[in-house]
Amino acid sequence: QQQVKQSPQSLIVQKGGISIINCAYENTAFDYFPWYQQFPGKGPALLIAIRPDVSEKKEGRFTISFNKSAKQFSLHIMDSQPGDSATYFCAASRGNYGQNFVFGPGTRLSVLP
Amino acid sequence: KAGVTQTPRYLIKTRGQQVTLSCSPISGHRSVSWYQQTPGQGLQFLFEYFSETQRNKGNFPGRFSGRQFSNSRSEMNVSTLELGDSALYLCASSYGLAGPKETQYFGPGTRLLVL
């Protein structure tokens, strides 16, 4: 019940295309859903996050869509650029006490020029 | 503001040895969390320290331990190393006052290879 599933494992998109990564969770106690971006040799960096009382959040080219009833959320990268090539992790956490995240297995995105 | 720093960046140990990794958080941050990242298991939460106290703990055996000092710097120790402990160990820091919804900043990690 603590698991967060993520798909696809890898994704290849042409420059200017839309990249879509999907995540699903089981634990309905989760109440915070961030996405992290990780470049080779670097630690993950927070990209965008959403709470379950919101169905969509957009920041620049990045949008999270959240479906509470389906227990699914997804990351959309519009106008994908080669610089977006990285590994993306969805995550989930609950409560207001401390940092305790469950991460998805990651999606390796390659954007072709 | 300087980011999260981790030392050493690379480490090679043999089975049965122990290892200590260090993490210096961003100035002003009092929460330090540790994660293990492997190709097979992905990113897994080890534990979180806040004001020198362990506040959260993941599902790892007791061989994995940590501590935090009064200046918020943190160390994690792995005793009796096993081959499966080979991983990238990441630490992340935050102010620690607003729970998971507070942005945490990751360091570059320490890559540990156990032979």
PDB file of C-alpha atoms in Angstrom:
ATOM      1  CA  GLN A   1       0.000   0.000   0.000  1.00  0.00           C
ATOM      2  CA  GLN A   2       3.014   2.224   0.351  1.00  0.00           C
ATOM      3  CA  GLN A   3       4.010   1.698  -3.274  1.00  0.00           C
ATOM      4  CA  VAL A   4       3.868   4.302  -6.016  1.00  0.00           C
ATOM      5  CA  LYS A   5       3.796   2.892  -9.531  1.00  0.00           C
ATOM      6  CA  GLN A   6       5.206   4.865 -12.450  1.00  0.00           C
ATOM      7  CA  SER A   7       5.134   4.399 -16.203  1.00  0.00           C
ATOM      8  CA  PRO A   8       6.659   4.323 -18.700  1.00  0.00           C
ATOM      9  CA  GLN A   9      10.110   3.243 -17.595  1.00  0.00           C
ATOM     10  CA  SER A  10      11.632   5.167 -20.484  1.00  0.00           C
ATOM     11  CA  LEU A  11      10.312   7.665 -22.975  1.00  0.00           C
ATOM     12  CA  ILE A  12      11.664   9.118 -26.197  1.00  0.00           C
ATOM     13  CA  VAL A  13      10.070  12.285 -27.516  1.00  0.00           C
ATOM     14  CA  GLN A  14      10.890  14.593 -30.381  1.00  0.00           C
ATOM     15  CA  LYS A  15      11.755  18.203 -29.636  1.00  0.00           C
ATOM     16  CA  GLY A  16       8.560  20.207 -29.359  1.00  0.00           C
ATOM     17  CA  GLY A  17       6.455  17.184 -28.488  1.00  0.00           C
ATOM     18  CA  ILE A  18       4.510  16.427 -25.323  1.00  0.00           C
ATOM     19  CA  SER A  19       6.007  14.094 -22.727  1.00  0.00           C
ATOM     20  CA  ILE A  20       3.536  12.315 -20.449  1.00  0.00           C
ATOM     21  CA  ILE A  21       4.510  10.299 -17.387  1.00  0.00           C
ATOM     22  CA  ASN A  22       1.918   8.542 -15.258  1.00  0.00           C
ATOM     23  CA  CYS A  23       1.868   7.512 -11.618  1.00  0.00           C
ATOM     24  CA  ALA A  24      -0.585   5.587  -9.468  1.00  0.00           C
ATOM     25  CA  TYR A  25      -0.839   5.027  -5.738  1.00  0.00           C
ATOM     26  CA  GLU A  26      -2.868   2.903  -3.339  1.00  0.00           C
ATOM     27  CA  ASN A  27      -2.644   4.636  -0.003  1.00  0.00           C
ATOM     28  CA  THR A  28      -5.477   7.163   0.215  1.00  0.00           C
ATOM     29  CA  ALA A  29      -3.720   8.802   3.167  1.00  0.00           C
ATOM     30  CA  PHE A  30      -1.178  10.331   0.798  1.00  0.00           C
ATOM     31  CA  ASP A  31      -1.856  14.041   0.527  1.00  0.00           C
ATOM     32  CA  TYR A  32       1.097  15.543  -1.263  1.00  0.00           C
ATOM     33  CA  PHE A  33       2.430  14.547  -4.662  1.00  0.00           C
ATOM     34  CA  PRO A  34       5.689  16.087  -5.911  1.00  0.00           C
ATOM     35  CA  TRP A  35       7.617  15.414  -9.081  1.00  0.00           C
ATOM     36  CA  TYR A  36      11.400  15.436  -9.082  1.00  0.00           C
ATOM     37  CA  GLN A  37      13.827  15.830 -11.967  1.00  0.00           C
ATOM     38  CA  GLN A  38      17.261  14.261 -11.805  1.00  0.00           C
ATOM     39  CA  PHE A  39      20.158  14.842 -14.181  1.00  0.00           C
ATOM     40  CA  PRO A  40      23.093  12.409 -14.309  1.00  0.00           C
ATOM     41  CA  GLY A  41      25.516  12.993 -11.474  1.00  0.00           C
ATOM     42  CA  LYS A  42      23.109  15.256  -9.623  1.00  0.00           C
ATOM     43  CA  GLY A  43      20.607  14.813  -6.843  1.00  0.00           C
ATOM     44  CA  PRO A  44      16.886  15.088  -7.609  1.00  0.00           C
ATOM     45  CA  ALA A  45      15.374  18.560  -7.709  1.00  0.00           C
ATOM     46  CA  LEU A  46      11.758  19.434  -7.016  1.00  0.00           C
ATOM     47  CA  LEU A  47       9.977  20.277 -10.245  1.00  0.00           C
ATOM     48  CA  ILE A  48       6.328  20.755  -9.328  1.00  0.00           C
ATOM     49  CA  ALA A  49       3.939  19.434  -6.696  1.00  0.00           C
ATOM     50  CA  ILE A  50       0.207  19.091  -6.151  1.00  0.00           C
ATOM     51  CA  ARG A  51      -2.236  18.419  -3.335  1.00  0.00           C
ATOM     52  CA  PRO A  52      -5.310  16.206  -3.848  1.00  0.00           C
ATOM     53  CA  ASP A  53      -7.780  19.078  -3.493  1.00  0.00           C
ATOM     54  CA  VAL A  54      -6.584  20.413  -6.860  1.00  0.00           C
ATOM     55  CA  SER A  55      -7.101  18.598 -10.173  1.00  0.00           C
ATOM     56  CA  GLU A  56      -4.425  20.405 -12.143  1.00  0.00           C
ATOM     57  CA  LYS A  57      -1.402  22.587 -11.531  1.00  0.00           C
ATOM     58  CA  LYS A  58       0.652  24.276 -14.190  1.00  0.00           C
ATOM     59  CA  GLU A  59       4.083  25.864 -13.921  1.00  0.00           C
ATOM     60  CA  GLY A  60       5.511  26.986 -17.220  1.00  0.00           C
ATOM     61  CA  ARG A  61       5.746  24.014 -19.558  1.00  0.00           C
ATOM     62  CA  PHE A  62       5.094  21.541 -16.747  1.00  0.00           C
ATOM     63  CA  THR A  63       1.587  20.460 -15.705  1.00  0.00           C
ATOM     64  CA  ILE A  64       0.432  17.961 -13.115  1.00  0.00           C
ATOM     65  CA  SER A  65      -2.977  16.392 -13.624  1.00  0.00           C
ATOM     66  CA  PHE A  66      -4.495  14.689 -10.584  1.00  0.00           C
ATOM     67  CA  ASN A  67      -7.376  12.207 -10.503  1.00  0.00           C
ATOM     68  CA  LYS A  68      -8.256  11.536  -6.874  1.00  0.00           C
ATOM     69  CA  SER A  69     -10.937   8.918  -7.562  1.00  0.00           C
ATOM     70  CA  ALA A  70      -8.596   6.916  -9.770  1.00  0.00           C
ATOM     71  CA  LYS A  71      -5.644   7.498  -7.445  1.00  0.00           C
ATOM     72  CA  GLN A  72      -3.557   8.583 -10.387  1.00  0.00           C
ATOM     73  CA  PHE A  73      -1.524  11.620 -11.289  1.00  0.00           C
ATOM     74  CA  SER A  74       0.549  12.519 -14.285  1.00  0.00           C
ATOM     75  CA  LEU A  75       3.216  14.938 -15.432  1.00  0.00           C
ATOM     76  CA  HIS A  76       2.888  16.618 -18.811  1.00  0.00           C
ATOM     77  CA  ILE A  77       5.856  18.411 -20.326  1.00  0.00           C
ATOM     78  CA  MET A  78       4.732  20.630 -23.163  1.00  0.00           C
ATOM     79  CA  ASP A  79       7.070  21.693 -25.973  1.00  0.00           C
ATOM     80  CA  SER A  80       9.687  19.216 -24.721  1.00  0.00           C
ATOM     81  CA  GLN A  81      13.281  20.337 -25.157  1.00  0.00           C
ATOM     82  CA  PRO A  82      16.564  18.396 -25.266  1.00  0.00           C
ATOM     83  CA  GLY A  83      17.450  20.067 -21.950  1.00  0.00           C
ATOM     84  CA  ASP A  84      14.492  18.246 -20.386  1.00  0.00           C
ATOM     85  CA  SER A  85      16.281  14.933 -20.929  1.00  0.00           C
ATOM     86  CA  ALA A  86      16.549  13.549 -17.412  1.00  0.00           C
ATOM     87  CA  THR A  87      15.020  10.994 -15.080  1.00  0.00           C
ATOM     88  CA  TYR A  88      11.706  11.991 -13.557  1.00  0.00           C
ATOM     89  CA  PHE A  89      10.377  10.617 -10.279  1.00  0.00           C
ATOM     90  CA  CYS A  90       6.901  10.977  -8.901  1.00  0.00           C
ATOM     91  CA  ALA A  91       6.509  10.747  -5.154  1.00  0.00           C
ATOM     92  CA  ALA A  92       3.876  10.747  -2.452  1.00  0.00           C
ATOM     93  CA  SER A  93       3.816  11.619   1.203  1.00  0.00           C
ATOM     94  CA  ARG A  94       1.331  12.158   3.976  1.00  0.00           C
ATOM     95  CA  GLY A  95       0.937  14.156   7.098  1.00  0.00           C
ATOM     96  CA  ASN A  96       2.416  17.352   8.297  1.00  0.00           C
ATOM     97  CA  TYR A  97       5.247  15.884  10.245  1.00  0.00           C
ATOM     98  CA  GLY A  98       8.701  15.574   8.809  1.00  0.00           C
ATOM     99  CA  GLN A  99       9.904  14.366   5.444  1.00  0.00           C
ATOM    100  CA  ASN A 100       8.887  10.833   4.504  1.00  0.00           C
ATOM    101  CA  PHE A 101       8.409  10.240   0.815  1.00  0.00           C
ATOM    102  CA  VAL A 102       7.610   7.167  -1.242  1.00  0.00           C
ATOM    103  CA  PHE A 103       9.075   7.471  -4.724  1.00  0.00           C
ATOM    104  CA  GLY A 104       8.083   5.909  -8.010  1.00  0.00           C
ATOM    105  CA  PRO A 105      10.784   3.925  -9.848  1.00  0.00           C
ATOM    106  CA  GLY A 106      11.512   6.749 -12.283  1.00  0.00           C
ATOM    107  CA  THR A 107      11.125   7.491 -15.992  1.00  0.00           C
ATOM    108  CA  ARG A 108      14.118   8.185 -18.159  1.00  0.00           C
ATOM    109  CA  LEU A 109      13.124  10.842 -20.683  1.00  0.00           C
ATOM    110  CA  SER A 110      15.136  11.490 -23.828  1.00  0.00           C
ATOM    111  CA  VAL A 111      14.141  14.428 -26.005  1.00  0.00           C
ATOM    112  CA  LEU A 112      15.602  14.191 -29.489  1.00  0.00           C
ATOM    113  CA  PRO A 113      16.732  17.398 -31.186  1.00  0.00           C
TER     114      PRO A 113
ATOM    115  CA  LYS B   1      23.576  30.303  -0.611  1.00  0.00           C
ATOM    116  CA  ALA B   2      25.664  27.160  -0.786  1.00  0.00           C
ATOM    117  CA  GLY B   3      23.809  23.981  -1.602  1.00  0.00           C
ATOM    118  CA  VAL B   4      23.774  20.669   0.202  1.00  0.00           C
ATOM    119  CA  THR B   5      27.228  19.111   0.251  1.00  0.00           C
ATOM    120  CA  GLN B   6      28.052  15.473   0.724  1.00  0.00           C
ATOM    121  CA  THR B   7      31.403  13.869   1.400  1.00  0.00           C
ATOM    122  CA  PRO B   8      32.977  11.804   0.158  1.00  0.00           C
ATOM    123  CA  ARG B   9      31.549  11.704  -3.360  1.00  0.00           C
ATOM    124  CA  TYR B  10      32.835   8.208  -4.091  1.00  0.00           C
ATOM    125  CA  LEU B  11      33.740   5.356  -1.797  1.00  0.00           C
ATOM    126  CA  ILE B  12      34.855   1.769  -2.270  1.00  0.00           C
ATOM    127  CA  LYS B  13      34.587  -0.659   0.635  1.00  0.00           C
ATOM    128  CA  THR B  14      34.668  -4.411   1.077  1.00  0.00           C
ATOM    129  CA  ARG B  15      32.014  -6.639   2.580  1.00  0.00           C
ATOM    130  CA  GLY B  16      31.926  -6.588   6.356  1.00  0.00           C
ATOM    131  CA  GLN B  17      33.440  -3.136   6.694  1.00  0.00           C
ATOM    132  CA  GLN B  18      31.588  -0.121   7.952  1.00  0.00           C
ATOM    133  CA  VAL B  19      31.245   3.290   6.359  1.00  0.00           C
ATOM    134  CA  THR B  20      30.336   6.805   7.457  1.00  0.00           C
ATOM    135  CA  LEU B  21      28.914   9.369   5.070  1.00  0.00           C
ATOM    136  CA  SER B  22      28.600  13.057   5.800  1.00  0.00           C
ATOM    137  CA  CYS B  23      26.055  15.668   4.796  1.00  0.00           C
ATOM    138  CA  SER B  24      26.154  19.417   5.345  1.00  0.00           C
ATOM    139  CA  PRO B  25      22.732  21.014   4.847  1.00  0.00           C
ATOM    140  CA  ILE B  26      21.944  24.421   3.446  1.00  0.00           C
ATOM    141  CA  SER B  27      22.563  27.110   6.037  1.00  0.00           C
ATOM    142  CA  GLY B  28      19.488  27.547   8.222  1.00  0.00           C
ATOM    143  CA  HIS B  29      18.035  24.147   7.403  1.00  0.00           C
ATOM    144  CA  ARG B  30      17.460  21.918  10.404  1.00  0.00           C
ATOM    145  CA  SER B  31      16.013  18.843   8.722  1.00  0.00           C
ATOM    146  CA  VAL B  32      18.253  16.335   6.986  1.00  0.00           C
ATOM    147  CA  SER B  33      16.865  13.270   5.263  1.00  0.00           C
ATOM    148  CA  TRP B  34      18.803  10.369   3.820  1.00  0.00           C
ATOM    149  CA  TYR B  35      17.846   8.256   0.810  1.00  0.00           C
ATOM    150  CA  GLN B  36      19.307   5.222  -0.901  1.00  0.00           C
ATOM    151  CA  GLN B  37      19.098   5.110  -4.690  1.00  0.00           C
ATOM    152  CA  THR B  38      19.697   1.899  -6.626  1.00  0.00           C
ATOM    153  CA  PRO B  39      18.731   0.843 -10.165  1.00  0.00           C
ATOM    154  CA  GLY B  40      16.614  -1.992  -8.802  1.00  0.00           C
ATOM    155  CA  GLN B  41      14.830  -0.383  -5.856  1.00  0.00           C
ATOM    156  CA  GLY B  42      14.889   3.261  -6.933  1.00  0.00           C
ATOM    157  CA  LEU B  43      14.843   5.994  -4.315  1.00  0.00           C
ATOM    158  CA  GLN B  44      14.117   4.747  -0.822  1.00  0.00           C
ATOM    159  CA  PHE B  45      13.798   6.837   2.313  1.00  0.00           C
ATOM    160  CA  LEU B  46      16.195   5.899   5.087  1.00  0.00           C
ATOM    161  CA  PHE B  47      15.558   8.388   7.881  1.00  0.00           C
ATOM    162  CA  GLU B  48      15.119  12.029   8.730  1.00  0.00           C
ATOM    163  CA  TYR B  49      16.780  14.030  11.467  1.00  0.00           C
ATOM    164  CA  PHE B  50      15.548  17.297  12.885  1.00  0.00           C
ATOM    165  CA  SER B  51      17.241  19.201  15.685  1.00  0.00           C
ATOM    166  CA  GLU B  52      19.516  16.240  16.470  1.00  0.00           C
ATOM    167  CA  THR B  53      16.572  13.811  16.819  1.00  0.00           C
ATOM    168  CA  GLN B  54      15.467  11.123  14.413  1.00  0.00           C
ATOM    169  CA  ARG B  55      11.984  12.169  13.378  1.00  0.00           C
ATOM    170  CA  ASN B  56      11.115   9.643  10.669  1.00  0.00           C
ATOM    171  CA  LYS B  57      12.482   6.267   9.752  1.00  0.00           C
ATOM    172  CA  GLY B  58      12.150   4.129   6.646  1.00  0.00           C
ATOM    173  CA  ASN B  59      12.184   0.383   6.401  1.00  0.00           C
ATOM    174  CA  PHE B  60      15.892  -0.404   6.571  1.00  0.00           C
ATOM    175  CA  PRO B  61      17.745  -2.786   8.893  1.00  0.00           C
ATOM    176  CA  GLY B  62      19.488  -1.568  12.006  1.00  0.00           C
ATOM    177  CA  ARG B  63      22.847  -1.669  10.202  1.00  0.00           C
ATOM    178  CA  PHE B  64      21.848   1.706   8.828  1.00  0.00           C
ATOM    179  CA  SER B  65      22.047   4.450  11.404  1.00  0.00           C
ATOM    180  CA  GLY B  66      22.502   8.164  11.509  1.00  0.00           C
ATOM    181  CA  ARG B  67      22.960  11.140  13.709  1.00  0.00           C
ATOM    182  CA  GLN B  68      22.756  14.883  13.534  1.00  0.00           C
ATOM    183  CA  PHE B  69      24.958  17.413  15.220  1.00  0.00           C
ATOM    184  CA  SER B  70      24.034  20.724  16.798  1.00  0.00           C
ATOM    185  CA  ASN B  71      25.091  22.566  13.613  1.00  0.00           C
ATOM    186  CA  SER B  72      22.594  20.392  11.656  1.00  0.00           C
ATOM    187  CA  ARG B  73      25.316  18.471   9.861  1.00  0.00           C
ATOM    188  CA  SER B  74      24.426  14.818   9.637  1.00  0.00           C
ATOM    189  CA  GLU B  75      26.220  11.549   9.258  1.00  0.00           C
ATOM    190  CA  MET B  76      24.929   8.161   8.311  1.00  0.00           C
ATOM    191  CA  ASN B  77      26.698   4.941   9.128  1.00  0.00           C
ATOM    192  CA  VAL B  78      26.342   1.537   7.569  1.00  0.00           C
ATOM    193  CA  SER B  79      27.884  -1.327   9.488  1.00  0.00           C
ATOM    194  CA  THR B  80      28.753  -4.812   8.256  1.00  0.00           C
ATOM    195  CA  LEU B  81      28.494  -3.806   4.624  1.00  0.00           C
ATOM    196  CA  GLU B  82      26.828  -6.145   2.158  1.00  0.00           C
ATOM    197  CA  LEU B  83      27.135  -6.194  -1.619  1.00  0.00           C
ATOM    198  CA  GLY B  84      23.553  -4.988  -1.863  1.00  0.00           C
ATOM    199  CA  ASP B  85      24.475  -1.797  -0.039  1.00  0.00           C
ATOM    200  CA  SER B  86      26.184  -0.542  -3.192  1.00  0.00           C
ATOM    201  CA  ALA B  87      24.155   2.517  -4.079  1.00  0.00           C
ATOM    202  CA  LEU B  88      24.020   6.263  -4.396  1.00  0.00           C
ATOM    203  CA  TYR B  89      23.274   7.729  -0.974  1.00  0.00           C
ATOM    204  CA  LEU B  90      21.542  11.069  -1.139  1.00  0.00           C
ATOM    205  CA  CYS B  91      20.856  13.525   1.584  1.00  0.00           C
ATOM    206  CA  ALA B  92      18.335  16.321   1.402  1.00  0.00           C
ATOM    207  CA  SER B  93      17.787  19.298   3.638  1.00  0.00           C
ATOM    208  CA  SER B  94      14.903  21.601   4.435  1.00  0.00           C
ATOM    209  CA  TYR B  95      13.871  24.011   7.172  1.00  0.00           C
ATOM    210  CA  GLY B  96      11.897  21.146   8.660  1.00  0.00           C
ATOM    211  CA  LEU B  97       9.016  23.229   9.928  1.00  0.00           C
ATOM    212  CA  ALA B  98       6.271  22.541   7.385  1.00  0.00           C
ATOM    213  CA  GLY B  99       6.387  18.791   6.866  1.00  0.00           C
ATOM    214  CA  PRO B 100       6.556  17.028   3.506  1.00  0.00           C
ATOM    215  CA  LYS B 101       5.062  20.010   1.677  1.00  0.00           C
ATOM    216  CA  GLU B 102       8.219  21.989   2.312  1.00  0.00           C
ATOM    217  CA  THR B 103      10.772  21.883  -0.493  1.00  0.00           C
ATOM    218  CA  GLN B 104      13.751  19.738   0.265  1.00  0.00           C
ATOM    219  CA  TYR B 105      17.028  20.229  -1.538  1.00  0.00           C
ATOM    220  CA  PHE B 106      19.150  17.257  -2.465  1.00  0.00           C
ATOM    221  CA  GLY B 107      22.908  16.986  -2.459  1.00  0.00           C
ATOM    222  CA  PRO B 108      24.838  15.304  -5.288  1.00  0.00           C
ATOM    223  CA  GLY B 109      25.115  12.043  -3.382  1.00  0.00           C
ATOM    224  CA  THR B 110      27.855   9.678  -2.276  1.00  0.00           C
ATOM    225  CA  ARG B 111      28.345   6.693  -4.529  1.00  0.00           C
ATOM    226  CA  LEU B 112      29.256   3.646  -2.466  1.00  0.00           C
ATOM    227  CA  LEU B 113      30.612   0.499  -4.062  1.00  0.00           C
ATOM    228  CA  VAL B 114      30.901  -2.597  -1.899  1.00  0.00           C
ATOM    229  CA  LEU B 115      33.223  -5.294  -3.212  1.00  0.00           C
TER     230      LEU B 115
END
